[in-house]
Amino acid sequence: MYNGLIDRLERDCVLTFDEYLTLIEHRDECRDYLAQKAAAVRDRIYGKRVFIRGLIEFSNYCKNNCYYCGIRAENRNLQRYRLTVDEILNCADSGYSLGFRTFVLQGGEDTHYSDEDFCKVITTIKQKYPECAVTLSLGERSFESYKALKEAGADRYLLRHETCNKEHYEKLHPAAMSYANRMRCIDDLKSLGYQVGVGFMVGSPYQTNDDLANEMLFIKQVNPQMVGIGPFIPHRDTPFGDRTAGTAELTTFMLSLIRLTLPNVLLPATTALGTIDPMGREKGIMAGANVLMPNLSPADAKSKYMLYDGKICTGDEAAQCVECLKLRIEKTGCHIVTDRGDYINQR
Ligand code: 5AD
Ligand code: FES
């Protein structure tokens, strides 16, 4: 009985709030059909290709105190590290040799680095590897900073909005962080011409099914090129350390809804999904995802970039991760490709 709704979602690429909510509430009865449709839409637009992005987690210093995040400033039980500009560039070099053609610079909001530092990294990578895309994930910054980084050559920017509900946002973050500024950042990034990625956690504390239905309307309205979602996973040294984790089941369901709502979106099967379920990333791909973001940082950095407990792939060399992912993805009927994997605009 839900197949009709799903067929209409496939045709119109949008539903009403009530319709999204109905599907979410009755997901046990429609998840297989939804996943099958979502994978077919992904295949129609991108084929069976899964894009890989080389993630460089350059610093775990962060000035913020998100209640869910393991690298929050107030966590004193964490050894902090930051890579130098040269170390970041070395990561990109080794990533390039492994076949990566997109580099994602991700870190806590670390005020140690200036715009000039980041611009140097971007221009050097672009100069050396003009065929590569540079994606930034540096958190909230000023319009001027986003502009300087764009002019230095950055192509894409990931900034998860975390939740589209302002009251919910305020339960996940201390008063020093505002929903309004998060939205301002996303608007600025779009207006500067970045390919933009937003996203949210699934099963974060206080999240309701209504919130999840609203997330679909929110992403429809923002129309981003990328959407990153993963299950919330508690980290013991945070205020949410004893909260319940999100599930792979609900996360993959949301991945399918996102694929049908934004057919062309670049959609990662995240490390958090692979952490909560050993087959999570494969399930994500089978539910319509088409991006993987393995880590290129040096081993000691990786083991310290602990946003949540139990994070996978923190001991392996990047080369091992690539081989492991290749085998895993082949079992889903898809295959990894190493081109830039740009957003495809037409239907
Ligand atoms: N569980 C799952 N995801 C988390 N993130 C931060 N902390 C957690 C956690 N405990 C996600 C946030 C952030 C991204 C980099 O990682 O959504 O935007
Ligand atoms: Fe660093 Fe949330 S704790 S941005």
Short mmCIF file of C-alpha atoms and ligand atoms in Angstrom, two decimals:
data_model
loop_
_atom_site.label_atom_id
_atom_site.label_comp_id
_atom_site.label_asym_id
_atom_site.label_seq_id
_atom_site.Cartn_x
_atom_site.Cartn_y
_atom_site.Cartn_z
CA MET A 1 0.00 0.00 0.00
CA TYR A 2 2.99 2.34 0.36
CA ASN A 3 4.29 1.48 -3.09
CA GLY A 4 1.97 4.05 -4.67
CA LEU A 5 3.48 6.79 -2.50
CA ILE A 6 6.98 5.66 -3.36
CA ASP A 7 6.15 5.60 -7.07
CA ARG A 8 4.88 9.16 -6.77
CA LEU A 9 8.03 10.21 -4.91
CA GLU A 10 10.05 8.72 -7.74
CA ARG A 11 8.00 10.63 -10.32
CA ASP A 12 7.67 14.01 -8.56
CA CYS A 13 10.82 13.94 -6.42
CA VAL A 14 8.88 15.39 -3.49
CA LEU A 15 6.08 14.46 -1.08
CA THR A 16 4.17 16.41 1.55
CA PHE A 17 5.25 16.44 5.18
CA ASP A 18 2.48 13.97 6.06
CA GLU A 19 3.46 11.62 3.26
CA TYR A 20 7.14 11.60 4.22
CA LEU A 21 6.09 11.00 7.81
CA THR A 22 3.84 8.09 6.80
CA LEU A 23 6.71 6.39 4.99
CA ILE A 24 9.10 6.93 7.90
CA GLU A 25 6.59 5.57 10.41
CA HIS A 26 5.81 2.53 8.29
CA ARG A 27 9.32 1.90 7.07
CA ASP A 28 9.26 -1.76 8.07
CA GLU A 29 6.62 -2.34 5.43
CA CYS A 30 8.22 -0.41 2.58
CA ARG A 31 11.97 -0.30 3.06
CA ASP A 32 12.84 -2.94 0.46
CA TYR A 33 10.75 -1.36 -2.28
CA LEU A 34 12.09 2.10 -1.42
CA ALA A 35 15.73 0.93 -1.46
CA GLN A 36 15.22 -0.82 -4.78
CA LYS A 37 13.74 2.34 -6.33
CA ALA A 38 16.48 4.52 -4.87
CA ALA A 39 19.24 2.27 -6.22
CA ALA A 40 17.57 2.28 -9.65
CA VAL A 41 17.46 6.09 -9.69
CA ARG A 42 21.13 6.24 -8.68
CA ASP A 43 21.93 3.78 -11.48
CA ARG A 44 20.02 5.84 -14.04
CA ILE A 45 22.02 8.97 -13.22
CA TYR A 46 25.45 7.79 -12.09
CA GLY A 47 25.47 4.14 -13.11
CA LYS A 48 26.99 1.61 -10.76
CA ARG A 49 29.89 3.96 -10.06
CA VAL A 50 30.84 4.76 -6.48
CA PHE A 51 33.09 7.80 -6.06
CA ILE A 52 35.83 7.88 -3.47
CA ARG A 53 37.05 11.02 -1.74
CA GLY A 54 40.30 11.23 0.18
CA LEU A 55 39.55 12.64 3.59
CA ILE A 56 42.37 14.57 5.28
CA GLU A 57 41.46 15.13 8.94
CA PHE A 58 44.09 17.78 9.52
CA SER A 59 43.30 18.83 13.11
CA ASN A 60 41.24 17.66 16.06
CA TYR A 61 41.45 21.01 17.87
CA CYS A 62 38.04 22.63 17.98
CA LYS A 63 36.81 25.82 19.57
CA ASN A 64 33.22 24.57 19.72
CA ASN A 65 31.41 22.38 22.20
CA CYS A 66 28.74 20.48 20.30
CA TYR A 67 27.19 18.17 22.90
CA TYR A 68 27.53 15.08 20.66
CA CYS A 69 31.06 15.49 19.36
CA GLY A 70 34.14 13.76 20.73
CA ILE A 71 36.57 16.48 19.66
CA ARG A 72 34.65 19.26 21.44
CA ALA A 73 36.86 21.83 23.18
CA GLU A 74 35.91 20.73 26.69
CA ASN A 75 36.96 17.13 26.17
CA ARG A 76 40.21 17.00 28.12
CA ASN A 77 40.62 13.24 27.64
CA LEU A 78 41.76 13.62 24.07
CA GLN A 79 45.24 14.01 22.74
CA ARG A 80 45.14 16.88 20.31
CA TYR A 81 47.07 17.07 17.05
CA ARG A 82 47.32 19.31 14.05
CA LEU A 83 49.08 18.70 10.76
CA THR A 84 51.33 21.36 9.25
CA VAL A 85 50.65 22.70 5.79
CA ASP A 86 53.42 20.43 4.48
CA GLU A 87 52.00 17.39 6.22
CA ILE A 88 48.59 18.11 4.70
CA LEU A 89 50.19 18.37 1.27
CA ASN A 90 52.00 15.06 1.84
CA CYS A 91 48.64 13.41 2.54
CA ALA A 92 47.33 14.75 -0.74
CA ASP A 93 50.42 13.42 -2.57
CA SER A 94 50.00 9.93 -1.20
CA GLY A 95 46.26 10.09 -1.90
CA TYR A 96 46.95 11.08 -5.48
CA SER A 97 49.23 8.04 -5.93
CA LEU A 98 46.43 5.85 -4.61
CA GLY A 99 44.13 7.21 -7.30
CA PHE A 100 42.14 9.82 -5.39
CA ARG A 101 40.99 12.80 -7.47
CA THR A 102 39.03 14.59 -4.75
CA PHE A 103 40.60 15.73 -1.51
CA VAL A 104 38.45 16.70 1.44
CA LEU A 105 40.11 18.91 4.03
CA GLN A 106 38.23 18.35 7.25
CA GLY A 107 39.00 19.46 10.77
CA GLY A 108 37.65 20.86 13.98
CA GLU A 109 37.17 24.61 14.04
CA ASP A 110 40.84 25.26 14.78
CA THR A 111 41.72 28.96 14.85
CA HIS A 112 45.43 28.13 14.60
CA TYR A 113 45.19 28.09 10.80
CA SER A 114 44.73 31.35 8.94
CA ASP A 115 42.90 31.82 5.65
CA GLU A 116 46.36 32.14 4.10
CA ASP A 117 47.32 28.69 5.39
CA PHE A 118 44.25 27.10 3.85
CA CYS A 119 44.66 29.09 0.64
CA LYS A 120 48.24 27.84 0.39
CA VAL A 121 47.07 24.24 0.72
CA ILE A 122 44.35 24.75 -1.89
CA THR A 123 46.48 26.57 -4.46
CA THR A 124 49.33 24.07 -4.09
CA ILE A 125 47.05 21.06 -4.58
CA LYS A 126 45.36 22.75 -7.54
CA GLN A 127 48.67 23.68 -9.12
CA LYS A 128 50.11 20.20 -8.76
CA TYR A 129 46.95 18.33 -9.60
CA PRO A 130 44.72 20.54 -11.75
CA GLU A 131 42.39 17.63 -12.53
CA CYS A 132 41.53 17.16 -8.87
CA ALA A 133 38.68 18.66 -6.89
CA VAL A 134 39.24 20.25 -3.49
CA THR A 135 36.45 19.99 -0.95
CA LEU A 136 36.54 21.90 2.32
CA SER A 137 34.90 20.95 5.60
CA LEU A 138 36.12 23.66 7.95
CA GLY A 139 32.95 24.57 9.75
CA GLU A 140 31.45 28.01 10.19
CA ARG A 141 33.45 30.94 8.79
CA SER A 142 32.83 34.46 7.56
CA PHE A 143 31.63 35.28 4.06
CA GLU A 144 35.02 36.88 3.38
CA SER A 145 36.85 33.74 4.40
CA TYR A 146 34.62 31.49 2.28
CA LYS A 147 35.20 33.92 -0.60
CA ALA A 148 39.01 33.85 -0.23
CA LEU A 149 39.03 30.04 -0.11
CA LYS A 150 36.82 29.84 -3.20
CA GLU A 151 39.08 32.24 -5.06
CA ALA A 152 42.07 30.10 -4.09
CA GLY A 153 40.41 27.28 -6.02
CA ALA A 154 38.21 25.29 -3.64
CA ASP A 155 35.37 23.56 -5.49
CA ARG A 156 33.08 22.19 -2.83
CA TYR A 157 32.18 22.74 0.82
CA LEU A 158 30.59 20.36 3.30
CA LEU A 159 28.76 21.89 6.23
CA ARG A 160 26.17 19.67 7.81
CA HIS A 161 23.30 21.70 9.20
CA GLU A 162 22.89 18.87 11.83
CA THR A 163 19.13 19.48 12.14
CA CYS A 164 16.68 21.76 10.34
CA ASN A 165 14.72 22.38 13.55
CA LYS A 166 15.95 25.46 15.42
CA GLU A 167 14.75 24.23 18.83
CA HIS A 168 16.39 20.87 18.20
CA TYR A 169 19.59 22.62 17.10
CA GLU A 170 19.66 24.42 20.44
CA LYS A 171 19.44 21.10 22.28
CA LEU A 172 22.47 19.75 20.41
CA HIS A 173 24.66 22.84 20.77
CA PRO A 174 25.56 25.33 23.49
CA ALA A 175 24.30 28.91 23.29
CA ALA A 176 27.54 30.10 21.68
CA MET A 177 26.46 28.37 18.46
CA SER A 178 23.41 29.51 16.56
CA TYR A 179 21.07 27.97 14.03
CA ALA A 180 20.86 31.33 12.28
CA ASN A 181 24.61 31.46 11.72
CA ARG A 182 24.64 27.88 10.42
CA MET A 183 22.00 28.83 7.86
CA ARG A 184 23.87 32.03 7.00
CA CYS A 185 26.95 29.95 6.26
CA ILE A 186 25.03 27.62 3.95
CA ASP A 187 23.52 30.61 2.09
CA ASP A 188 26.95 32.23 1.74
CA LEU A 189 28.51 29.04 0.39
CA LYS A 190 25.75 28.66 -2.18
CA SER A 191 25.94 32.28 -3.29
CA LEU A 192 29.72 32.00 -3.73
CA GLY A 193 29.25 29.15 -6.20
CA TYR A 194 30.54 26.24 -4.14
CA GLN A 195 29.04 22.81 -4.75
CA VAL A 196 27.51 22.52 -1.29
CA GLY A 197 26.93 19.57 1.00
CA VAL A 198 24.58 19.71 3.99
CA GLY A 199 23.52 16.90 6.28
CA PHE A 200 22.29 15.67 9.61
CA MET A 201 22.70 12.87 12.10
CA VAL A 202 20.06 10.16 12.27
CA GLY A 203 18.87 9.30 15.76
CA SER A 204 20.51 12.24 17.51
CA PRO A 205 19.11 12.95 20.99
CA TYR A 206 15.65 14.60 20.92
CA GLN A 207 15.15 13.93 17.19
CA THR A 208 11.59 12.92 16.24
CA ASN A 209 10.08 11.40 13.12
CA ASP A 210 8.54 14.83 12.46
CA ASP A 211 12.07 16.24 12.39
CA LEU A 212 13.12 13.59 9.87
CA ALA A 213 10.13 14.35 7.63
CA ASN A 214 11.04 18.04 7.82
CA GLU A 215 14.63 17.21 6.85
CA MET A 216 13.30 16.00 3.50
CA LEU A 217 11.46 19.27 2.89
CA PHE A 218 14.54 21.20 4.01
CA ILE A 219 16.96 19.48 1.63
CA LYS A 220 14.42 19.81 -1.18
CA GLN A 221 14.41 23.54 -0.60
CA VAL A 222 18.19 23.95 -0.25
CA ASN A 223 18.82 21.62 -3.21
CA PRO A 224 22.45 20.85 -2.28
CA GLN A 225 24.83 18.85 -4.49
CA MET A 226 25.74 16.57 -1.57
CA VAL A 227 23.99 15.33 1.56
CA GLY A 228 25.99 13.65 4.32
CA ILE A 229 24.06 11.66 6.90
CA GLY A 230 25.09 9.08 9.43
CA PRO A 231 23.77 7.59 12.64
CA PHE A 232 24.45 9.45 15.87
CA ILE A 233 26.92 7.40 17.93
CA PRO A 234 27.58 8.38 21.54
CA HIS A 235 31.08 9.34 22.63
CA ARG A 236 31.79 8.59 26.28
CA ASP A 237 33.51 11.92 27.00
CA THR A 238 30.60 14.09 25.86
CA PRO A 239 27.34 15.21 27.50
CA PHE A 240 25.52 12.69 25.28
CA GLY A 241 27.80 9.84 26.26
CA ASP A 242 24.98 7.67 27.62
CA ARG A 243 22.40 8.37 24.90
CA THR A 244 21.12 5.72 22.52
CA ALA A 245 22.80 5.47 19.13
CA GLY A 246 20.96 5.87 15.83
CA THR A 247 20.45 2.74 13.73
CA ALA A 248 21.76 1.57 10.37
CA GLU A 249 18.21 0.60 9.48
CA LEU A 250 16.80 4.15 9.82
CA THR A 251 19.91 5.71 8.29
CA THR A 252 19.72 3.59 5.13
CA PHE A 253 15.99 4.31 4.91
CA MET A 254 16.72 8.04 5.03
CA LEU A 255 19.45 7.59 2.39
CA SER A 256 16.83 6.11 0.05
CA LEU A 257 14.37 8.93 0.73
CA ILE A 258 17.11 11.47 0.00
CA ARG A 259 18.06 9.74 -3.26
CA LEU A 260 14.47 9.85 -4.50
CA THR A 261 13.98 13.45 -3.34
CA LEU A 262 17.23 14.71 -4.90
CA PRO A 263 17.94 12.16 -7.66
CA ASN A 264 21.26 13.72 -8.68
CA VAL A 265 22.67 14.17 -5.21
CA LEU A 266 26.12 12.85 -4.27
CA LEU A 267 25.38 10.72 -1.26
CA PRO A 268 28.04 9.13 0.95
CA ALA A 269 27.73 5.90 2.85
CA THR A 270 29.53 7.30 5.88
CA THR A 271 32.09 5.91 8.27
CA ALA A 272 29.55 6.31 11.09
CA LEU A 273 27.19 4.01 9.18
CA GLY A 274 30.02 1.48 8.81
CA THR A 275 30.73 1.80 12.52
CA ILE A 276 27.20 1.16 13.79
CA ASP A 277 26.84 -1.87 11.49
CA PRO A 278 29.74 -3.89 10.06
CA MET A 279 27.86 -4.03 6.74
CA GLY A 280 26.57 -0.46 7.03
CA ARG A 281 28.43 1.03 4.09
CA GLU A 282 27.39 -1.82 1.79
CA LYS A 283 23.79 -1.40 2.93
CA GLY A 284 24.06 2.33 2.28
CA ILE A 285 25.26 1.76 -1.28
CA MET A 286 22.46 -0.74 -1.89
CA ALA A 287 19.98 1.85 -0.60
CA GLY A 288 21.10 4.49 -3.13
CA ALA A 289 24.34 6.04 -1.82
CA ASN A 290 27.24 6.55 -4.26
CA VAL A 291 30.18 8.07 -2.38
CA LEU A 292 32.77 6.76 0.11
CA MET A 293 35.18 8.91 2.05
CA PRO A 294 38.13 6.90 3.35
CA ASN A 295 40.73 8.63 5.46
CA LEU A 296 44.17 9.63 4.15
CA SER A 297 45.59 11.07 7.37
CA PRO A 298 48.65 9.51 9.02
CA ALA A 299 47.78 6.62 11.40
CA ASP A 300 48.43 8.49 14.65
CA ALA A 301 46.22 11.38 13.52
CA LYS A 302 43.45 9.01 12.47
CA SER A 303 43.30 7.33 15.83
CA LYS A 304 42.82 10.73 17.48
CA TYR A 305 40.05 12.03 15.24
CA MET A 306 37.40 10.35 17.35
CA LEU A 307 34.07 12.06 16.87
CA TYR A 308 32.30 9.05 18.40
CA ASP A 309 33.26 5.78 20.10
CA GLY A 310 34.32 2.75 18.10
CA LYS A 311 35.13 4.58 14.86
CA ILE A 312 36.31 2.08 12.23
CA CYS A 313 39.35 2.19 9.91
CA THR A 314 41.45 4.15 12.38
CA GLY A 315 44.35 1.71 12.36
CA ASP A 316 44.60 0.89 8.68
CA GLU A 317 46.83 2.48 6.07
CA ALA A 318 44.90 4.40 3.41
CA ALA A 319 45.98 1.85 0.80
CA GLN A 320 44.47 -0.95 2.90
CA CYS A 321 41.21 0.97 3.19
CA VAL A 322 40.99 1.37 -0.56
CA GLU A 323 41.55 -2.35 -1.16
CA CYS A 324 39.06 -3.26 1.54
CA LEU A 325 36.44 -0.90 0.12
CA LYS A 326 36.94 -2.19 -3.42
CA LEU A 327 36.14 -5.74 -2.32
CA ARG A 328 33.22 -4.69 -0.16
CA ILE A 329 31.62 -2.54 -2.86
CA GLU A 330 31.99 -5.21 -5.54
CA LYS A 331 29.73 -7.41 -3.46
CA THR A 332 26.96 -4.83 -3.80
CA GLY A 333 27.14 -4.95 -7.61
CA CYS A 334 28.72 -1.48 -7.76
CA HIS A 335 32.35 -0.53 -8.31
CA ILE A 336 34.69 2.18 -7.15
CA VAL A 337 35.92 4.77 -9.65
CA THR A 338 38.66 7.29 -9.10
CA ASP A 339 37.59 10.28 -11.18
CA ARG A 340 36.51 13.62 -9.68
CA GLY A 341 32.92 12.43 -9.55
CA ASP A 342 31.29 15.80 -10.13
CA TYR A 343 27.63 16.47 -9.61
CA ILE A 344 25.59 15.66 -12.73
CA ASN A 345 23.12 18.43 -13.41
CA GLN A 346 20.62 17.04 -15.90
CA ARG A 347 18.04 14.41 -15.11
N1 5AD B 1 28.02 10.58 16.08
C1 5AD B 1 27.82 10.65 14.76
N2 5AD B 1 28.22 11.68 14.00
C2 5AD B 1 28.88 12.69 14.62
N3 5AD B 1 29.37 13.85 14.14
C3 5AD B 1 29.93 14.50 15.16
N4 5AD B 1 29.80 13.81 16.30
C4 5AD B 1 29.13 12.68 15.99
C5 5AD B 1 28.67 11.56 16.74
N5 5AD B 1 28.86 11.48 18.05
C6 5AD B 1 29.20 14.26 12.75
C7 5AD B 1 28.55 15.64 12.69
C8 5AD B 1 29.59 16.47 11.99
C9 5AD B 1 30.40 15.45 11.24
C10 5AD B 1 31.78 15.87 10.89
O1 5AD B 1 30.43 14.33 12.11
O2 5AD B 1 27.36 15.56 11.91
O3 5AD B 1 29.05 17.44 11.12
FE1 FES B 2 33.88 20.94 16.87
FE2 FES B 2 31.27 20.59 17.00
S1 FES B 2 32.77 20.09 18.53
S2 FES B 2 32.37 21.73 15.54
#
